[in-house]
mmCIF file of C-alpha atoms in Angstrom:
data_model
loop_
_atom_site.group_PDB
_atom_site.id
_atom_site.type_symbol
_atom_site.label_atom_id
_atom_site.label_comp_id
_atom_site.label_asym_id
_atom_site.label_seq_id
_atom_site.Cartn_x
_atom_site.Cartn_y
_atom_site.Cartn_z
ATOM 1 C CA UNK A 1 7.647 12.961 -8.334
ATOM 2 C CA UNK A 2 8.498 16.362 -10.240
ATOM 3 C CA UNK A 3 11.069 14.490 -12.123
ATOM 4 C CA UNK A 4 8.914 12.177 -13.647
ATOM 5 C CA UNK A 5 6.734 14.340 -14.730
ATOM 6 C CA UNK A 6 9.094 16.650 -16.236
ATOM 7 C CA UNK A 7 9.301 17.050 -19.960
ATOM 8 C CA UNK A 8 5.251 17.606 -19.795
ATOM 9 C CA UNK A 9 3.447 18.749 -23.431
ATOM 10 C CA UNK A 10 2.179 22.353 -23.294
ATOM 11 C CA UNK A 11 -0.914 21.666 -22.396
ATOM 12 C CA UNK A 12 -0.651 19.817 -19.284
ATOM 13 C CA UNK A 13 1.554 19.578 -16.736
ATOM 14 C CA UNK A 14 1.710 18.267 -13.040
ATOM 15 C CA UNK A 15 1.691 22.063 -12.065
ATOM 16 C CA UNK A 16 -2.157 21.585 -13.445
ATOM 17 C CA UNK A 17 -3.130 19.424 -10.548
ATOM 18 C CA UNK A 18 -4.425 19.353 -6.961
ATOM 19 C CA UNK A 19 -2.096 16.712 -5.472
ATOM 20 C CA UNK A 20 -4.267 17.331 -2.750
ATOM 21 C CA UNK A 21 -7.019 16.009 -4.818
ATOM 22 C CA UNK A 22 -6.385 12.348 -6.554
ATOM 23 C CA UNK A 23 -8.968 10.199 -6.615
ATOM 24 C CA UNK A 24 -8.628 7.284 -4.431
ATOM 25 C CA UNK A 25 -9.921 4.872 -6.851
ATOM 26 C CA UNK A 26 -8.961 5.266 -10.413
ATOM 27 C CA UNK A 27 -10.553 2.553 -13.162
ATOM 28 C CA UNK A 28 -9.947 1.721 -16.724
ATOM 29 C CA UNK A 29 -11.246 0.093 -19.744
ATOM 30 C CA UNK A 30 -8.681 -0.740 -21.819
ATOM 31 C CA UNK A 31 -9.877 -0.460 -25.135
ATOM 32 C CA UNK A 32 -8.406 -0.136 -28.969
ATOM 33 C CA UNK A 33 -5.442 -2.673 -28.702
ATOM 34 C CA UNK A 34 -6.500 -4.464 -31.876
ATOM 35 C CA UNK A 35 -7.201 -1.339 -34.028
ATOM 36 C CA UNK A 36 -3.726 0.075 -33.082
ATOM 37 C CA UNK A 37 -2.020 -2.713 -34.279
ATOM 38 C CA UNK A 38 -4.533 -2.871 -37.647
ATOM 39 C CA UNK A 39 -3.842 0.936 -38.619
ATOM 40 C CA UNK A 40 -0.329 0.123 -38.534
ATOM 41 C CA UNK A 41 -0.636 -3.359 -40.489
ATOM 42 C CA UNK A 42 0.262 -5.214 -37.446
ATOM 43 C CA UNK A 43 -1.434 -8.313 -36.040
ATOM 44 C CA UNK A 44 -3.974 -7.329 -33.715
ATOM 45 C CA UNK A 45 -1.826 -9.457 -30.626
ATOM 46 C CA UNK A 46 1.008 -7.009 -31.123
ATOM 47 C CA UNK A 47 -1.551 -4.623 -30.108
ATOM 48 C CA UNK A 48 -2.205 -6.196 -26.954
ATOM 49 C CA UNK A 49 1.832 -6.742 -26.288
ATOM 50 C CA UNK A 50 1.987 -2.746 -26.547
ATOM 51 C CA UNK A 51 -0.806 -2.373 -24.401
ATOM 52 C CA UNK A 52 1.349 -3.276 -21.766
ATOM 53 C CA UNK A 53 3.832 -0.795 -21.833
ATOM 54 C CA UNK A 54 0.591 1.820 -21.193
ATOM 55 C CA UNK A 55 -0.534 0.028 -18.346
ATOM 56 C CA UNK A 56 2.864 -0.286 -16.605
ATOM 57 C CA UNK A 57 2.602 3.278 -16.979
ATOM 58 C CA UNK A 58 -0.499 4.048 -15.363
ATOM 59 C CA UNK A 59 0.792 1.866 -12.527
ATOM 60 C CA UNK A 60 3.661 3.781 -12.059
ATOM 61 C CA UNK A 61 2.048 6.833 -12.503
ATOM 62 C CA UNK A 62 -0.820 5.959 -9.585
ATOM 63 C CA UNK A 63 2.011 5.644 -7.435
ATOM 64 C CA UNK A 64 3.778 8.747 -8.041
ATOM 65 C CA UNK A 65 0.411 10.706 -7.900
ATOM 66 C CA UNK A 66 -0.954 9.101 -4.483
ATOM 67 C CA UNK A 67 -4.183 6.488 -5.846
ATOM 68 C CA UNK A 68 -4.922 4.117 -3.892
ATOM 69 C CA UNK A 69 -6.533 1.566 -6.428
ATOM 70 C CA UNK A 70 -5.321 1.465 -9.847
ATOM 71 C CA UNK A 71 -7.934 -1.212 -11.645
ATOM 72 C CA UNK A 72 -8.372 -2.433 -14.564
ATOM 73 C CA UNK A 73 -10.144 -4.624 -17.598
ATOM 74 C CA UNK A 74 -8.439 -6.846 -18.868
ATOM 75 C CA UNK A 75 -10.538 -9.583 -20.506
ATOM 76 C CA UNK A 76 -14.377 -9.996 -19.790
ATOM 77 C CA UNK A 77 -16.363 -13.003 -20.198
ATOM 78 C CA UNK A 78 -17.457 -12.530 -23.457
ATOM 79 C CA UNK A 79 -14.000 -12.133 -24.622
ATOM 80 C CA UNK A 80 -13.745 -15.891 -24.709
ATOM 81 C CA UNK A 81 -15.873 -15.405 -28.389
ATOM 82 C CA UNK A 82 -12.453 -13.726 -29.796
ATOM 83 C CA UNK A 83 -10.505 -16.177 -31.987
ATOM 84 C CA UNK A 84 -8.686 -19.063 -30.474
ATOM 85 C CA UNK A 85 -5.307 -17.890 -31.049
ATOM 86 C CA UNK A 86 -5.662 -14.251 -29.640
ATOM 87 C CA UNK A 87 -7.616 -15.319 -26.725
ATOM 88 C CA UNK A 88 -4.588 -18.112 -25.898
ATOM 89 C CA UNK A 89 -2.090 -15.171 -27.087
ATOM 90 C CA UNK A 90 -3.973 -13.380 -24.446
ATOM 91 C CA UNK A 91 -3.425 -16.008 -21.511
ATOM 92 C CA UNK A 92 0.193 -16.502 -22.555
ATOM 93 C CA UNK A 93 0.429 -12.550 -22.025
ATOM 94 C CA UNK A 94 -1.099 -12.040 -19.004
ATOM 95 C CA UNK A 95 1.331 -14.915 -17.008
ATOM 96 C CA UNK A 96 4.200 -13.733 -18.963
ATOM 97 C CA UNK A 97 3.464 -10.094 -18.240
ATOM 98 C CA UNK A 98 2.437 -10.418 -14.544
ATOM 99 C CA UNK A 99 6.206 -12.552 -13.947
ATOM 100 C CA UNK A 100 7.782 -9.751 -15.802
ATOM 101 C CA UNK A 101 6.284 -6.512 -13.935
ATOM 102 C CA UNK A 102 6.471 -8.281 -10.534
ATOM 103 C CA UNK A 103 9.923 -6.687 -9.224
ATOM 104 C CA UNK A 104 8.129 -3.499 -10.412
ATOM 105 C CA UNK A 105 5.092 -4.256 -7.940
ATOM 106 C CA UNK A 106 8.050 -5.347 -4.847
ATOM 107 C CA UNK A 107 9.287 -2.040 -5.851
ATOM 108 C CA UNK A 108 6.540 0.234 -5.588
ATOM 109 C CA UNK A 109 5.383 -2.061 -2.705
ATOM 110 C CA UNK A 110 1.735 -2.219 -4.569
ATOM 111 C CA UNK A 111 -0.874 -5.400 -4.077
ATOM 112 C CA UNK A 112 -1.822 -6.848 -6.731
ATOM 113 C CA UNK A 113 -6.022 -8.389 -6.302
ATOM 114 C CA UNK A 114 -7.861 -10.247 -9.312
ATOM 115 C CA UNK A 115 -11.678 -9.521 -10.143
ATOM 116 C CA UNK A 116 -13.456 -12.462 -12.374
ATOM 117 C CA UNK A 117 -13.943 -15.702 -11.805
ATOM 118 C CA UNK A 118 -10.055 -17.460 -12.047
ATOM 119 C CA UNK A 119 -11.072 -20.937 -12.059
ATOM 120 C CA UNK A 120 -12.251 -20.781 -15.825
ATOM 121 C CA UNK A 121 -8.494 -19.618 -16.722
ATOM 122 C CA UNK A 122 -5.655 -22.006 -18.078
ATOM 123 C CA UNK A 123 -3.618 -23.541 -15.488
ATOM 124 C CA UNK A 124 -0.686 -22.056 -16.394
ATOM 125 C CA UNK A 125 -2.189 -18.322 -15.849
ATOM 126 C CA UNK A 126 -4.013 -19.391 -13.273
ATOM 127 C CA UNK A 127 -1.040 -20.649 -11.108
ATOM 128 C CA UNK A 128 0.720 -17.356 -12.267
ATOM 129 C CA UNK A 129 -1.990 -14.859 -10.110
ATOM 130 C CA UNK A 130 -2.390 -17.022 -7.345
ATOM 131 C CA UNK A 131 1.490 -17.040 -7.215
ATOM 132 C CA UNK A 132 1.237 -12.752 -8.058
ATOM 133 C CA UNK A 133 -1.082 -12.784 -4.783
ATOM 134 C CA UNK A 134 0.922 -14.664 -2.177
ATOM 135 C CA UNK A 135 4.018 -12.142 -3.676
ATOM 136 C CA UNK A 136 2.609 -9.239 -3.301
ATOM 137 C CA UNK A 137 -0.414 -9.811 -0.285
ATOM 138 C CA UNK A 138 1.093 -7.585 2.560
ATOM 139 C CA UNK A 139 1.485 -4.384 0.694
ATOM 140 C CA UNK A 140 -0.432 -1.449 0.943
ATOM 141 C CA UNK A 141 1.201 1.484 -0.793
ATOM 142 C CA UNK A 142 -1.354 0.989 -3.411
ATOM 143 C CA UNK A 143 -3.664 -1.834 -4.751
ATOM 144 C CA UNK A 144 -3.972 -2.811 -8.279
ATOM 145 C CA UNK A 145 -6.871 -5.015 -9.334
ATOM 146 C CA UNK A 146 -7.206 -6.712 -12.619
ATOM 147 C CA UNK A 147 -10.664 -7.366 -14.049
ATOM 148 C CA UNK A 148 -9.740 -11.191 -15.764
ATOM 149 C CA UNK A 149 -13.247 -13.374 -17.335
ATOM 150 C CA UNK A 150 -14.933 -10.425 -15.328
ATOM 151 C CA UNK A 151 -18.199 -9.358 -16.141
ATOM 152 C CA UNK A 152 -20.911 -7.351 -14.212
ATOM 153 C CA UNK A 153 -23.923 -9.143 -14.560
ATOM 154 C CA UNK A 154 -22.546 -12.665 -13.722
ATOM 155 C CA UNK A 155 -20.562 -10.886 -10.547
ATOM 156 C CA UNK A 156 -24.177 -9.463 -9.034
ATOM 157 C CA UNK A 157 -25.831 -12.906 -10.139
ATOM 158 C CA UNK A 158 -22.866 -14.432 -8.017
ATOM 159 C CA UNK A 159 -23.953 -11.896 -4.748
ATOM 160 C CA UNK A 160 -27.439 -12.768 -5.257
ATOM 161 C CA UNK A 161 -26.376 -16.578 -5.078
ATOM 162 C CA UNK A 162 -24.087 -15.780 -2.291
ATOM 163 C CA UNK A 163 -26.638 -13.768 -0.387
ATOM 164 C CA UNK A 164 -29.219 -17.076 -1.373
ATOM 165 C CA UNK A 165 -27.066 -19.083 0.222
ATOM 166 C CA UNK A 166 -27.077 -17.472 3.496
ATOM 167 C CA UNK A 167 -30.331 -17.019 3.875
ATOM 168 C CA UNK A 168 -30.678 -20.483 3.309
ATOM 169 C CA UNK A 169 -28.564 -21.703 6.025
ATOM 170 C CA UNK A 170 -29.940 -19.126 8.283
ATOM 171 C CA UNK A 171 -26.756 -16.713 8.509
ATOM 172 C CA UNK A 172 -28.686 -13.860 6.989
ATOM 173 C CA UNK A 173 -32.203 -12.833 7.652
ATOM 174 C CA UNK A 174 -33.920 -11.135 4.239
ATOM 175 C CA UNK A 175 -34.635 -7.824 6.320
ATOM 176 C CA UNK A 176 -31.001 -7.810 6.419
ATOM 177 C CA UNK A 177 -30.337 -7.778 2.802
ATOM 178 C CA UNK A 178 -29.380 -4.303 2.289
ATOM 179 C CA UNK A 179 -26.420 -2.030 -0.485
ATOM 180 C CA UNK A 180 -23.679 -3.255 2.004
ATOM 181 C CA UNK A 181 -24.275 -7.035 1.587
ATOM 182 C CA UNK A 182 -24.356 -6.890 -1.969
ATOM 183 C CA UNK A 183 -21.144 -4.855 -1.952
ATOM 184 C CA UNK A 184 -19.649 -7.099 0.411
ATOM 185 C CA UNK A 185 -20.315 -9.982 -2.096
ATOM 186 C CA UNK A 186 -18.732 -8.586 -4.762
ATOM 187 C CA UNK A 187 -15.394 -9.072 -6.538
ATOM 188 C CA UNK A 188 -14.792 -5.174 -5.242
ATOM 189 C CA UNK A 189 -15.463 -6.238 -1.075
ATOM 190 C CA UNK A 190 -13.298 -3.879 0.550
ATOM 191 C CA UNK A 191 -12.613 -1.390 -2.217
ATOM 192 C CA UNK A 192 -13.447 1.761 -2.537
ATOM 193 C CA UNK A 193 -15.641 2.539 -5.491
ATOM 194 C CA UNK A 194 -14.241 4.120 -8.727
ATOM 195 C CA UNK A 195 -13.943 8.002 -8.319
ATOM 196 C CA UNK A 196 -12.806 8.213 -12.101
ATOM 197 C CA UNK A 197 -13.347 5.392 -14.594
ATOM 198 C CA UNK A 198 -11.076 6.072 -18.033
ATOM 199 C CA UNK A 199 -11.953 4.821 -21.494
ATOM 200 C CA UNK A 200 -10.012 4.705 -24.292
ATOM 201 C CA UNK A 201 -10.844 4.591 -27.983
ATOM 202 C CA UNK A 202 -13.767 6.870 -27.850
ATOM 203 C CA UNK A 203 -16.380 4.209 -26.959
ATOM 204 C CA UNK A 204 -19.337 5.078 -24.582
ATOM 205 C CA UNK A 205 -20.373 2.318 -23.187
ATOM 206 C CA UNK A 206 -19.697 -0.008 -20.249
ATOM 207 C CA UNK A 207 -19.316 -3.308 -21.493
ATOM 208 C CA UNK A 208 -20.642 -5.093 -18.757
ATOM 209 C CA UNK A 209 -18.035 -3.609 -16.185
ATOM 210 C CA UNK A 210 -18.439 -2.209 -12.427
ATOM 211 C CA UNK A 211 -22.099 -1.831 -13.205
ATOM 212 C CA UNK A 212 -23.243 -1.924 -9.477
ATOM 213 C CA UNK A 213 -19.916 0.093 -8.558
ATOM 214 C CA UNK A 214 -19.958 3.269 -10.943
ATOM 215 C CA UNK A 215 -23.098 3.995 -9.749
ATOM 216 C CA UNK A 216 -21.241 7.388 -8.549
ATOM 217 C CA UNK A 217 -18.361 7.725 -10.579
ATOM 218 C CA UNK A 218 -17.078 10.479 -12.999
ATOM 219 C CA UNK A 219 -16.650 9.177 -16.495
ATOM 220 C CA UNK A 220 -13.270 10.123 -18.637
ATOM 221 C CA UNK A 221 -13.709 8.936 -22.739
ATOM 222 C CA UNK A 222 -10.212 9.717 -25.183
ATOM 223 C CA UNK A 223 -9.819 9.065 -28.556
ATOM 224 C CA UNK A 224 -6.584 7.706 -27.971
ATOM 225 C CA UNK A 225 -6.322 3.988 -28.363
ATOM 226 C CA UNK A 226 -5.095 2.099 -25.174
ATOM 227 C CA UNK A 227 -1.370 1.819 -26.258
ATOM 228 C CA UNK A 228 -1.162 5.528 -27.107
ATOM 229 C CA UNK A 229 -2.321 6.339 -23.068
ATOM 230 C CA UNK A 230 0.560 7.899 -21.213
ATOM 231 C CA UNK A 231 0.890 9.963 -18.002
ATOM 232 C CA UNK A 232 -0.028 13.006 -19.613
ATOM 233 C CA UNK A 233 -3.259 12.016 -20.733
ATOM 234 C CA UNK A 234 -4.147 10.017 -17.181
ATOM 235 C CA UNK A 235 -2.982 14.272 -16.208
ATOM 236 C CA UNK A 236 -5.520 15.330 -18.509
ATOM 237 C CA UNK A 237 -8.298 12.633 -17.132
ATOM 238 C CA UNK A 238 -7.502 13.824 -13.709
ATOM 239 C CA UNK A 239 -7.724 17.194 -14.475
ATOM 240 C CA UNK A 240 -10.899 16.934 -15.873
ATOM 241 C CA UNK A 241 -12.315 14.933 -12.459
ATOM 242 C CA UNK A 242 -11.056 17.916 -10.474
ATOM 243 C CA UNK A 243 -12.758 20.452 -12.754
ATOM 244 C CA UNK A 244 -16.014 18.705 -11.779
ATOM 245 C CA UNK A 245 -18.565 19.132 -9.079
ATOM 246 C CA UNK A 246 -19.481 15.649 -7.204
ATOM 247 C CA UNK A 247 -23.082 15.799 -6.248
ATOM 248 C CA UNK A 248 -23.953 12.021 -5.211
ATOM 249 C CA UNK A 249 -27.867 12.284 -5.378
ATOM 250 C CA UNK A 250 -27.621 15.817 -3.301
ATOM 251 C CA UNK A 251 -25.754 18.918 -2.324
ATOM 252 C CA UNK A 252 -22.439 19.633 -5.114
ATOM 253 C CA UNK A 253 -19.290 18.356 -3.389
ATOM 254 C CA UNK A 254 -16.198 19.525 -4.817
#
């Protein structure tokens, strides 16, 4: 691990973290591809191409440092609004990318799980993950979920169905609607929630992701655009969580 984080800038360094420390679940939103690319004249999908490099990165580096879940978002259901060409740039990208990186996931012997609703996706990508899933199913080094036509509010209205449903057919009595059968109808069953989420670009928002499951989580924002995020700064994010004092509601837990 020392090795490949040697080189570091002078203001961070492995030497900087708790090792002891990680968070177990670290998230990101993915943001500034397309203004990279524009404040260098490019085409906005080179922007997403580079992207990748960034998040093979973090992969790696969530391996080295001991995550357990590395997730991320990749396209959200309003994304479909972008223009034609980037969005099927986009699909292109993702099944190219995922048949590319897969040695890289044998390797590191990491599972790879999908949040979002699949069936809306092109065939092509589509048979892609479900192929990336049967691959990589029986590791457990680490797990890296992909938010793909993900969003938030149509994931709880799909609990809330879910939850309907069962009621309905008498498998789930109302008094037993409780946090845990949400959670268990979610995209996220069987994850831990995020400890960290990272965002790139400088934006403050959410957009519509892992509402119900950053309920508790620490919140990382950079400047940086997305293809500009190395390990140092993912250092510098988890140096930052470890600075902080986790309260949950009640007594500070460090």
């Amino acid at each position: 691990m020392r090795a490949y984080f040697a080189d570091a800038p002078d203001d961070i360094s492995l030497n900087d973290i708790d090792v002891d420390k990680i968070p177990s679940h670290v998230s990101f939103i993915m943001d500034g591809n397309g203004r990279w690319a524009q404040q260098r004249g490019l085409d906005r999908t080179l922007g997403h191409k580079a992207g990748v490099d960034s998040l093979r990165e973090c992969v790696t580096t969530s391996v080295r440092l001991g995550v357990d879940v590395l997730s991320a978002y990749a396209f959200s259901t309003e994304n479909w609004r972008r223009p034609q060409h980037e969005v099927n740039m986009l699909m292109h990208l993702f099944a190219t990318t995922l048949m590319k990186e897969l040695p890289l996931f044998h390797q590191e012997k990491v599972r790879l799980k999908f949040l979002g609703d699949l069936d809306a996706l092109p065939t092509e990508t589509r048979d892609v993950f479900e192929f990336g899933l049967s691959q990589t199913k029986d590791y457990d080094r680490m797990t890296f979920a992909l938010a793909v036509n993900y969003g938030s509010r149509a994931e709880i209205a799909r609990a809330a169905r879910l939850i309907a449903e069962d009621v309905a057919a008498g498998k789930l009595r109302p008094e037993d609607v409780d946090v845990d059968a949400v959670s268990n109808r979610l995209y996220t069953a069987g994850l831990p929630d995020p400890d960290l989420l990272v965002r790139t670009s400088g934006e403050l928002r959410l957009s519509n992701y892992l509402l119900w499951q950053l309920a508790y989580t620490e919140f990382y924002v950079t400047d940086l655009f997305w293809p500009d995020f190395d390990r140092w700064e993912y250092l510098r994010a988890i140096h930052a969580f470890q600075g902080r004092g986790r309260r949950f509601g009640g007594v500070e837990n460090k």
